[in-house]
Short mmCIF file of N, CA and C in Angstrom, two decimals:
data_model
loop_
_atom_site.label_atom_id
_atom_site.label_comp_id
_atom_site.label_asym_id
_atom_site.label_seq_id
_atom_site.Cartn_x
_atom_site.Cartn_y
_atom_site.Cartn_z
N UNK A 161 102.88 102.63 116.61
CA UNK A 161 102.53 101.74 115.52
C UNK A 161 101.65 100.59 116.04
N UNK A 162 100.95 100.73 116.74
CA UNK A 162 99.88 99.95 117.09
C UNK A 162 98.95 99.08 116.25
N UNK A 163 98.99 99.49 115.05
CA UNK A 163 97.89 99.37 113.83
C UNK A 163 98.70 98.48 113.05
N UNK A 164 99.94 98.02 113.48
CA UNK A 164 100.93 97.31 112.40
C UNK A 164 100.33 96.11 111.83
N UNK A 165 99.91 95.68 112.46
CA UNK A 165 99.05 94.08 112.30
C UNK A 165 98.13 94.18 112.31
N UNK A 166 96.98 95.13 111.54
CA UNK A 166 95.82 94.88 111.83
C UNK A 166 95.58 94.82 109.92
N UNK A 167 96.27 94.96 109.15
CA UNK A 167 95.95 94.15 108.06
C UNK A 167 96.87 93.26 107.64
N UNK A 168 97.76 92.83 108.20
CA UNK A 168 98.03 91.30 107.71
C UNK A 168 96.95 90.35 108.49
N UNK A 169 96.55 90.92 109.50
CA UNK A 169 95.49 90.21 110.24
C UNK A 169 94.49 89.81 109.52
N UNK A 170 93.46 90.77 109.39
CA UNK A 170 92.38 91.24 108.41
C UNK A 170 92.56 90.07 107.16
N UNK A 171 93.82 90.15 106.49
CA UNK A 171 93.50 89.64 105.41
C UNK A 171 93.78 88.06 105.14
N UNK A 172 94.26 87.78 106.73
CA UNK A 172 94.97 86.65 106.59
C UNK A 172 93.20 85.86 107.17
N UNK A 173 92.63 86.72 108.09
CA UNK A 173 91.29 85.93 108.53
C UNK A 173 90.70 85.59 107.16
N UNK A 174 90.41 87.05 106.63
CA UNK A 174 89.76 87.31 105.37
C UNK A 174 89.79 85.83 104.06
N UNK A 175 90.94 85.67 103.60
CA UNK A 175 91.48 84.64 102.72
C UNK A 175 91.22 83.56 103.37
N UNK A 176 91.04 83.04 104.76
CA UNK A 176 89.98 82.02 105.16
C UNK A 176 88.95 81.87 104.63
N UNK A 177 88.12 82.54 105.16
CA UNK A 177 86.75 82.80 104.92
C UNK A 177 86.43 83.09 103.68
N UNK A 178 86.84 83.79 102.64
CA UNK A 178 87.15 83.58 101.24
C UNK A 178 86.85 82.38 100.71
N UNK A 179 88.20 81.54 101.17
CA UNK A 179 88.31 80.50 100.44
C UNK A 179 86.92 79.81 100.42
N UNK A 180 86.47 79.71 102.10
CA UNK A 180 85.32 78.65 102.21
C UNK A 180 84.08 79.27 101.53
N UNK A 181 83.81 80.56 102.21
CA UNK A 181 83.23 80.60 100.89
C UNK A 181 82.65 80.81 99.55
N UNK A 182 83.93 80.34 98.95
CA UNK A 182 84.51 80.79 97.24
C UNK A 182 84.53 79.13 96.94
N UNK A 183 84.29 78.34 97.97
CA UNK A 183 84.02 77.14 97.25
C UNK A 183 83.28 76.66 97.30
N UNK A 184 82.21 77.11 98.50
CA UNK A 184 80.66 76.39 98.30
C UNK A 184 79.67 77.31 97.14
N UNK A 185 80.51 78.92 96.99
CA UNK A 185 79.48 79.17 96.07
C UNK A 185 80.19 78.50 94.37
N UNK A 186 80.79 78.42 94.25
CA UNK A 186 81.48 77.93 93.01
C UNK A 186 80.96 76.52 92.75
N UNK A 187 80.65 75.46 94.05
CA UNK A 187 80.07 74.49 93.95
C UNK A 187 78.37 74.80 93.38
N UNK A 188 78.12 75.73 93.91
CA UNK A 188 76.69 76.05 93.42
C UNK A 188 76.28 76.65 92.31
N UNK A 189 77.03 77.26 91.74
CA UNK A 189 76.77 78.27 90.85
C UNK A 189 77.68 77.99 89.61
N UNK A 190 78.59 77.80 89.80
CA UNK A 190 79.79 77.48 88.66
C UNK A 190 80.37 76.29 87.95
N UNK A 191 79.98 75.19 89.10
CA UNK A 191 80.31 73.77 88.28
C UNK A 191 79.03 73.85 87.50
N UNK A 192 79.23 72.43 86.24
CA UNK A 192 78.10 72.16 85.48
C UNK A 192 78.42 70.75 85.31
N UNK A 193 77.45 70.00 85.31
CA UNK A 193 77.42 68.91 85.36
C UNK A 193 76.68 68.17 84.01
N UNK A 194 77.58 67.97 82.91
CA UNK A 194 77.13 67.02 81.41
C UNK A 194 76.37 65.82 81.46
N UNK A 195 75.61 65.39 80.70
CA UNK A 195 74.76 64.75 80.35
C UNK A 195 75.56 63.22 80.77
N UNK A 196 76.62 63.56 80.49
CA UNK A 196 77.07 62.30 80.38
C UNK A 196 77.80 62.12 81.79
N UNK A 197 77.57 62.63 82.62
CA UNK A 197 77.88 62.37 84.37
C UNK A 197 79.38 63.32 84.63
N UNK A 198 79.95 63.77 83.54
CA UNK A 198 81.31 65.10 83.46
C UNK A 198 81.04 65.92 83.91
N UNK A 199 82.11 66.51 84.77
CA UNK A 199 82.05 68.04 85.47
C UNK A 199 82.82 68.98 84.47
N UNK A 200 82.30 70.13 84.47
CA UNK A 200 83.27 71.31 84.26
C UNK A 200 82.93 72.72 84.72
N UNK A 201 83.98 73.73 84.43
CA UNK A 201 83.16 74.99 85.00
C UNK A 201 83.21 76.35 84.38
N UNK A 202 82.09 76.71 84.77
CA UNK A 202 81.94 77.85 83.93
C UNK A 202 83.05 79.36 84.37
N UNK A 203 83.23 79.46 83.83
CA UNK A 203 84.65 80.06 83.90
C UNK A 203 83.87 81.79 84.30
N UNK A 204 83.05 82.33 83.53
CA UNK A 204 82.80 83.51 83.56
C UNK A 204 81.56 83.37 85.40
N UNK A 205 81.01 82.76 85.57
CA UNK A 205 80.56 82.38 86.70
C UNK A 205 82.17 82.40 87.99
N UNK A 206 82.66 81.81 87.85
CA UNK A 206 84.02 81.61 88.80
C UNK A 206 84.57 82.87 88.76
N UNK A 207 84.69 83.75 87.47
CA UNK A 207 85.17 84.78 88.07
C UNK A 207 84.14 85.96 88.14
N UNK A 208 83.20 86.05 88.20
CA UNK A 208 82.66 86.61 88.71
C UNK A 208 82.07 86.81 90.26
N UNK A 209 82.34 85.45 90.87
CA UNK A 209 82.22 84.94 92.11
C UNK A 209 82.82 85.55 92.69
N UNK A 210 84.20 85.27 92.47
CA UNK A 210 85.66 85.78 92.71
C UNK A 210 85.81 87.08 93.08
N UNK A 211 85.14 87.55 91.81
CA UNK A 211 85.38 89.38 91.50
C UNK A 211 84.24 90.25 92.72
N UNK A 212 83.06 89.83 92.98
CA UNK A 212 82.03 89.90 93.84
C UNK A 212 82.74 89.98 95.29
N UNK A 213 83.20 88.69 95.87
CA UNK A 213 84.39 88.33 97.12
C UNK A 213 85.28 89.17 97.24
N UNK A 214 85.92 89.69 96.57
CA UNK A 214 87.19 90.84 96.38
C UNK A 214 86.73 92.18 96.68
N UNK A 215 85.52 92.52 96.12
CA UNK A 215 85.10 93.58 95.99
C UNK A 215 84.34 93.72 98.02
N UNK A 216 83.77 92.68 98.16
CA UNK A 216 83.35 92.45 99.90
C UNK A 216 84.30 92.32 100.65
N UNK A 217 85.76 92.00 100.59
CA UNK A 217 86.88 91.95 101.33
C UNK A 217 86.82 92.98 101.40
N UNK A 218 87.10 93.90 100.33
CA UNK A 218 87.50 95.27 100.44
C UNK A 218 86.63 96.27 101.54
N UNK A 219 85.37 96.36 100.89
CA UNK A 219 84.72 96.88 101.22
C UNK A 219 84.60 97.15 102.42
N UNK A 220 84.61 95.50 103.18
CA UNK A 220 84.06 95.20 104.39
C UNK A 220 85.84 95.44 105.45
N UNK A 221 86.98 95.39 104.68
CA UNK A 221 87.74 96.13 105.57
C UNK A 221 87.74 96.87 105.58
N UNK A 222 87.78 98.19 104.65
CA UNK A 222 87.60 99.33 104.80
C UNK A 222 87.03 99.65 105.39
N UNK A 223 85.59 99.68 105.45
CA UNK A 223 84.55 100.75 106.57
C UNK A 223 84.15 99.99 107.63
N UNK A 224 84.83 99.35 107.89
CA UNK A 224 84.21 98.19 109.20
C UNK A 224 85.56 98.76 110.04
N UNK A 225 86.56 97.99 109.35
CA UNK A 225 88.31 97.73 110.53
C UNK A 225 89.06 98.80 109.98
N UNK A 226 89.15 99.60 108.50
CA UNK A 226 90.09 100.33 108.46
C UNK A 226 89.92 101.75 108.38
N UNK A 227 88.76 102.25 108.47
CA UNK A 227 88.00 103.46 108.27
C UNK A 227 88.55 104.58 109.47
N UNK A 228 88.72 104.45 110.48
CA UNK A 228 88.99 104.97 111.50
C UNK A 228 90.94 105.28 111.86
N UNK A 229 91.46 104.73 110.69
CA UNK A 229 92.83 104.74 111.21
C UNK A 229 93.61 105.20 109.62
N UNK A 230 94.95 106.06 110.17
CA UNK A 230 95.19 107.23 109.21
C UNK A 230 95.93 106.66 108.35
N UNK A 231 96.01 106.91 106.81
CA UNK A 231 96.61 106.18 105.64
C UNK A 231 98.04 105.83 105.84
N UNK A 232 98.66 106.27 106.72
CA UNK A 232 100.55 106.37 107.05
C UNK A 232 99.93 105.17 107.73
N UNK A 233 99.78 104.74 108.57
CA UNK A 233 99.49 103.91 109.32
C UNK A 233 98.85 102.31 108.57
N UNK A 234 98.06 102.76 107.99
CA UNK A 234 97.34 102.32 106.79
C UNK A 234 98.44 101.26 105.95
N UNK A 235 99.31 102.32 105.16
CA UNK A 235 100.13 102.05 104.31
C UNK A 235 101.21 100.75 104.97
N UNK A 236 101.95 101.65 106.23
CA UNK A 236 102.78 100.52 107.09
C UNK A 236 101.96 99.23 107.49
N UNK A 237 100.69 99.32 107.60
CA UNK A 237 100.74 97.72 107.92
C UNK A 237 100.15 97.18 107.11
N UNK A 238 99.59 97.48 105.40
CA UNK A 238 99.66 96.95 104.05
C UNK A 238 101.37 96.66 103.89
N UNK A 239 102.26 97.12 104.23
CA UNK A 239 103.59 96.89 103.67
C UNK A 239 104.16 95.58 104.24
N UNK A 240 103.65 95.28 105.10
CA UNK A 240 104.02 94.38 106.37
C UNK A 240 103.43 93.16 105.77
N UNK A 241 101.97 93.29 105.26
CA UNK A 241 101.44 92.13 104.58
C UNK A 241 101.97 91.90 102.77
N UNK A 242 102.35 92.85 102.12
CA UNK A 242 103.09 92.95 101.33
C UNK A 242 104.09 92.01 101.29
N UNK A 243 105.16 92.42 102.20
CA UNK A 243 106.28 92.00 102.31
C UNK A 243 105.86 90.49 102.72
N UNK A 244 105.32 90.01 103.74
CA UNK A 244 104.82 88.61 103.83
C UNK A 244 104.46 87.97 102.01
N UNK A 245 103.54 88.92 101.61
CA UNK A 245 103.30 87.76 100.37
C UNK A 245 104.51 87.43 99.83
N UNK A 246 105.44 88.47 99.50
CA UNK A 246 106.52 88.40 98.58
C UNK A 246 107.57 87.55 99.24
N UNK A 247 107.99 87.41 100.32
CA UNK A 247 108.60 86.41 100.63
C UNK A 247 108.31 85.33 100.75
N UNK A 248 106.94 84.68 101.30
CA UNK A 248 106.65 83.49 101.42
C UNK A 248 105.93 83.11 99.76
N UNK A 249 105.07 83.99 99.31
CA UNK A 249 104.96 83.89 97.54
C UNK A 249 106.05 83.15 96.87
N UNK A 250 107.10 83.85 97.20
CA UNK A 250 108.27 83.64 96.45
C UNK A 250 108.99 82.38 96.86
N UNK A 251 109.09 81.84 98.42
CA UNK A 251 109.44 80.95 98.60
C UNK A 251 108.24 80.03 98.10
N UNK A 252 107.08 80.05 98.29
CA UNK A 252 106.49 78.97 97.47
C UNK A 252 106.37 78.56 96.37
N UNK A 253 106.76 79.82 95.44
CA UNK A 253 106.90 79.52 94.04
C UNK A 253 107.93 78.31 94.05
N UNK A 254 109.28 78.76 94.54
CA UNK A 254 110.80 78.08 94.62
C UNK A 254 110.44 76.94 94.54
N UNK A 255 109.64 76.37 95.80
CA UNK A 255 109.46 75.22 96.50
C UNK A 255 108.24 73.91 95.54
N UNK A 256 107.47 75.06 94.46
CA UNK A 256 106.66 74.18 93.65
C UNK A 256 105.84 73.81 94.53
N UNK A 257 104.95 74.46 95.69
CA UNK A 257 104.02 74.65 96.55
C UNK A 257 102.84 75.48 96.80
N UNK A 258 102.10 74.66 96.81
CA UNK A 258 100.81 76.20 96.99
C UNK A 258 100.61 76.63 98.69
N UNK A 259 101.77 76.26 99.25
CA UNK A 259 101.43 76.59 100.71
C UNK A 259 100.65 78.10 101.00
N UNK A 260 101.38 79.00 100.27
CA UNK A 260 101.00 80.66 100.56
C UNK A 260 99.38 80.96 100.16
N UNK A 261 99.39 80.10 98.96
CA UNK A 261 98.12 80.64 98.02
C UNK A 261 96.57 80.75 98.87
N UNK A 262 96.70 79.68 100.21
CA UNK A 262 95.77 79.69 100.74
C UNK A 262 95.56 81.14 102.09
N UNK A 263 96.92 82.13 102.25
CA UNK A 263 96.74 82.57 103.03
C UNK A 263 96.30 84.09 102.45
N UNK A 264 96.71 83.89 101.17
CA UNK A 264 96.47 85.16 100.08
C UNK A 264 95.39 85.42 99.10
N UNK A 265 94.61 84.27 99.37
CA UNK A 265 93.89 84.02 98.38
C UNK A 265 92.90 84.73 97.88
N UNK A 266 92.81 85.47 98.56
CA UNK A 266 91.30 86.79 98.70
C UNK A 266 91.53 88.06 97.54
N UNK A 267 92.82 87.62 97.15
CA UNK A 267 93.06 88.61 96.00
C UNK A 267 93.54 88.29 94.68
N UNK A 268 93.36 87.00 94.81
CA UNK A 268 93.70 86.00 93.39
C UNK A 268 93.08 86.73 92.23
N UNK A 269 91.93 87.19 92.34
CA UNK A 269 91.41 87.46 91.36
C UNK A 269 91.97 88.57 90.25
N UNK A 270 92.79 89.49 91.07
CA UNK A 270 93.44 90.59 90.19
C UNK A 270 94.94 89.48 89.33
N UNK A 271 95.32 88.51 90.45
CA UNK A 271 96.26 87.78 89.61
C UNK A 271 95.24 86.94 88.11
N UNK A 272 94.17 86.60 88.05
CA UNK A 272 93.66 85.82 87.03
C UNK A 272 93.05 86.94 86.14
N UNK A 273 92.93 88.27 86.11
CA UNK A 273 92.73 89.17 85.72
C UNK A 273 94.16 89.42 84.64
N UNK A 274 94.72 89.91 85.29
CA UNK A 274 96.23 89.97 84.57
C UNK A 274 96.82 88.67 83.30
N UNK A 275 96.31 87.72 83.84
CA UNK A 275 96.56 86.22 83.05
C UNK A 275 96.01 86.67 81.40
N UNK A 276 94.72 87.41 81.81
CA UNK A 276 94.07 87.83 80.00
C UNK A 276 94.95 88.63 79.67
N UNK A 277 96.07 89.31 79.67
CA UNK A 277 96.86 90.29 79.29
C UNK A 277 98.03 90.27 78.99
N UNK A 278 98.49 90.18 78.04
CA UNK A 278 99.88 89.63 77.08
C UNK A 278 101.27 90.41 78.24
N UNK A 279 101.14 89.74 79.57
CA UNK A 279 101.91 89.89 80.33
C UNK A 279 102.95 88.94 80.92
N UNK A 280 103.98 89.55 81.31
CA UNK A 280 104.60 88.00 82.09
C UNK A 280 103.40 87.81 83.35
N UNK A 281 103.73 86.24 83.45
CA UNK A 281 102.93 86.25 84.57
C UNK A 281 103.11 86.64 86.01
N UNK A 282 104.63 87.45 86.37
CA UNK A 282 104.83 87.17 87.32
C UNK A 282 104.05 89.06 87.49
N UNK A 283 103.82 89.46 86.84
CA UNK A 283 103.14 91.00 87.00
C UNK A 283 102.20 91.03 87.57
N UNK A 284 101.30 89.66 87.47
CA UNK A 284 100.17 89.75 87.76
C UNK A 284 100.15 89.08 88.88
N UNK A 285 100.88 88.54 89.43
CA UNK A 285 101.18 87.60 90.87
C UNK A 285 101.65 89.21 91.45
N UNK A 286 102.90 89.91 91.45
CA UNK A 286 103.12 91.26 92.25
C UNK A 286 102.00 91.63 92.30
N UNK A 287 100.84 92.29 91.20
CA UNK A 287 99.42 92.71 91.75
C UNK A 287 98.94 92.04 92.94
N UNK A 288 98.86 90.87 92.65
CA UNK A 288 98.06 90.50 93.92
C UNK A 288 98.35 90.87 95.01
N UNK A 289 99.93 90.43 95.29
CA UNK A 289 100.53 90.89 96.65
C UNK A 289 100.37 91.94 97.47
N UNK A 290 100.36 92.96 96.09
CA UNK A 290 100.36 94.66 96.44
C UNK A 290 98.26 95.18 96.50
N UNK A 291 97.92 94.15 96.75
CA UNK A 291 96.43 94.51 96.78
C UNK A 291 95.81 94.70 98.11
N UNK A 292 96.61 94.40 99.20
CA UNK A 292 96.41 95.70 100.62
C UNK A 292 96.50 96.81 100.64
N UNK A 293 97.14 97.48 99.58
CA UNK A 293 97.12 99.04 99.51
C UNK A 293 95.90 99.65 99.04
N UNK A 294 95.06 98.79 98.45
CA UNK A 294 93.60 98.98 98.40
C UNK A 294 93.21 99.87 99.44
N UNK A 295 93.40 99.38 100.52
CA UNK A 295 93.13 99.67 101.52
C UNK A 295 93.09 101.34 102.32
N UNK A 296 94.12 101.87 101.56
CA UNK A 296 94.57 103.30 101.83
C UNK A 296 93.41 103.95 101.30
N UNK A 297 92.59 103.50 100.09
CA UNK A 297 91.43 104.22 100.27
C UNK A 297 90.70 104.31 101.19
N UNK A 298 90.43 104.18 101.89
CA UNK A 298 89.12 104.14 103.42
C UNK A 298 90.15 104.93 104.03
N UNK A 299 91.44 105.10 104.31
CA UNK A 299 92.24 105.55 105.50
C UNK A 299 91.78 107.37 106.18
N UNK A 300 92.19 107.37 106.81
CA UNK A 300 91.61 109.33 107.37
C UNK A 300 92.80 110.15 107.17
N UNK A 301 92.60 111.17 106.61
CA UNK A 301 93.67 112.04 106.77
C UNK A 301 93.97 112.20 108.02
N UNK A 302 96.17 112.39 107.97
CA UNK A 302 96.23 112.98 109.43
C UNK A 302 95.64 114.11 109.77
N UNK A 303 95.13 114.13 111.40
CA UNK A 303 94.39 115.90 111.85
C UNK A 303 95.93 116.14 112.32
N UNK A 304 96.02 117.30 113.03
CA UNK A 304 96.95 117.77 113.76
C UNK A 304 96.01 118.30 115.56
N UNK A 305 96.94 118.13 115.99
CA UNK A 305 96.02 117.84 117.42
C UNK A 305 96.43 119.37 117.90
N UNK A 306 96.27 119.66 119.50
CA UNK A 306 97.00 121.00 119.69
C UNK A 306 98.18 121.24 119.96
N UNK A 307 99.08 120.08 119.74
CA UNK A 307 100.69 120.89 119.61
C UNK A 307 101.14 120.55 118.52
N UNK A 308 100.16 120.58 117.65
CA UNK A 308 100.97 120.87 115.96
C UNK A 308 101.56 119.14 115.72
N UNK A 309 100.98 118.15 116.23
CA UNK A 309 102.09 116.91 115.81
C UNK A 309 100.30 115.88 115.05
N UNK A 310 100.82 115.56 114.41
CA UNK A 310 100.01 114.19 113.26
C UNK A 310 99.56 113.39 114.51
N UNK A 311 98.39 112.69 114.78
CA UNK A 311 97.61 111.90 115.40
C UNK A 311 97.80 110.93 114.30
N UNK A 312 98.32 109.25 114.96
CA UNK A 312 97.97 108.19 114.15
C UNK A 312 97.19 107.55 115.18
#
């Protein structure tokens, strides 16, 4: 299990770099600034930003860091980051904290997605969490090597 940490890794760099920058382009593109010296923002701009970023996380783990390593493998260390959101998620909810939000943040967008949808909200917070399994798309099927056993 060598591969265990290589997407809580991934996504924990990832949701860095996200954040920063998901806020200089949002500064550029998405605030608007009124006549009368008021900020506000354009909402369909922000998530489209958003939705753009999500779609390059993905992408760029998949065929860059996760392309080469087999979906079992794949899956276990999406579960690993899983399980991180949902516990510390959950303790931050408790706590009335956004401590987590900054380490997860790279997948907010499926949570503000869900928000348009006559759902509880907490359905759309589990989406997010569970949005490393994305990931199993790019993964390789196991081969079988020459004594008949699964290569991870």
């Amino acid at each position: 299990m060598r591969h265990l940490w290589k997407v809580p890794l991934y996504c924990l760099i990832a949701s860095w770099v996200y954040w920063h920058v998901e806020i200089h382009l949002l500064a550029r593109f998405a605030v608007i600034k009124g006549p009368d010296g008021s900020l506000s923002s354009n909402t369909a701009a922000s998530m489209m930003i958003a939705g753009i970023l999500f779609l390059a996380v993905i992408a760029v783990g998949g065929l860059v860091f996760f392309r080469r390593i087999t979906r079992r493998a794949l899956f276990c260390s999406a579960t690993v980051m899983v399980a991180l959101n949902a516990v510390f998620g959950t303790i931050a909810v408790q706590m009335n904290s956004p401590f987590w939000a900054k380490f997860s943040e790279w997948s907010r967008i499926v949570e503000r997605l869900f928000y348009y949808l006559p759902l509880h909200p907490w359905i759309g917070t589990v989406a997010a969490w569970c949005a490393p399994y994305l990931f199993l798309l790019f993964g390789t099927q196991p081969t079988k090597d020459g004594n008949g056993l699964q290569a991870d």
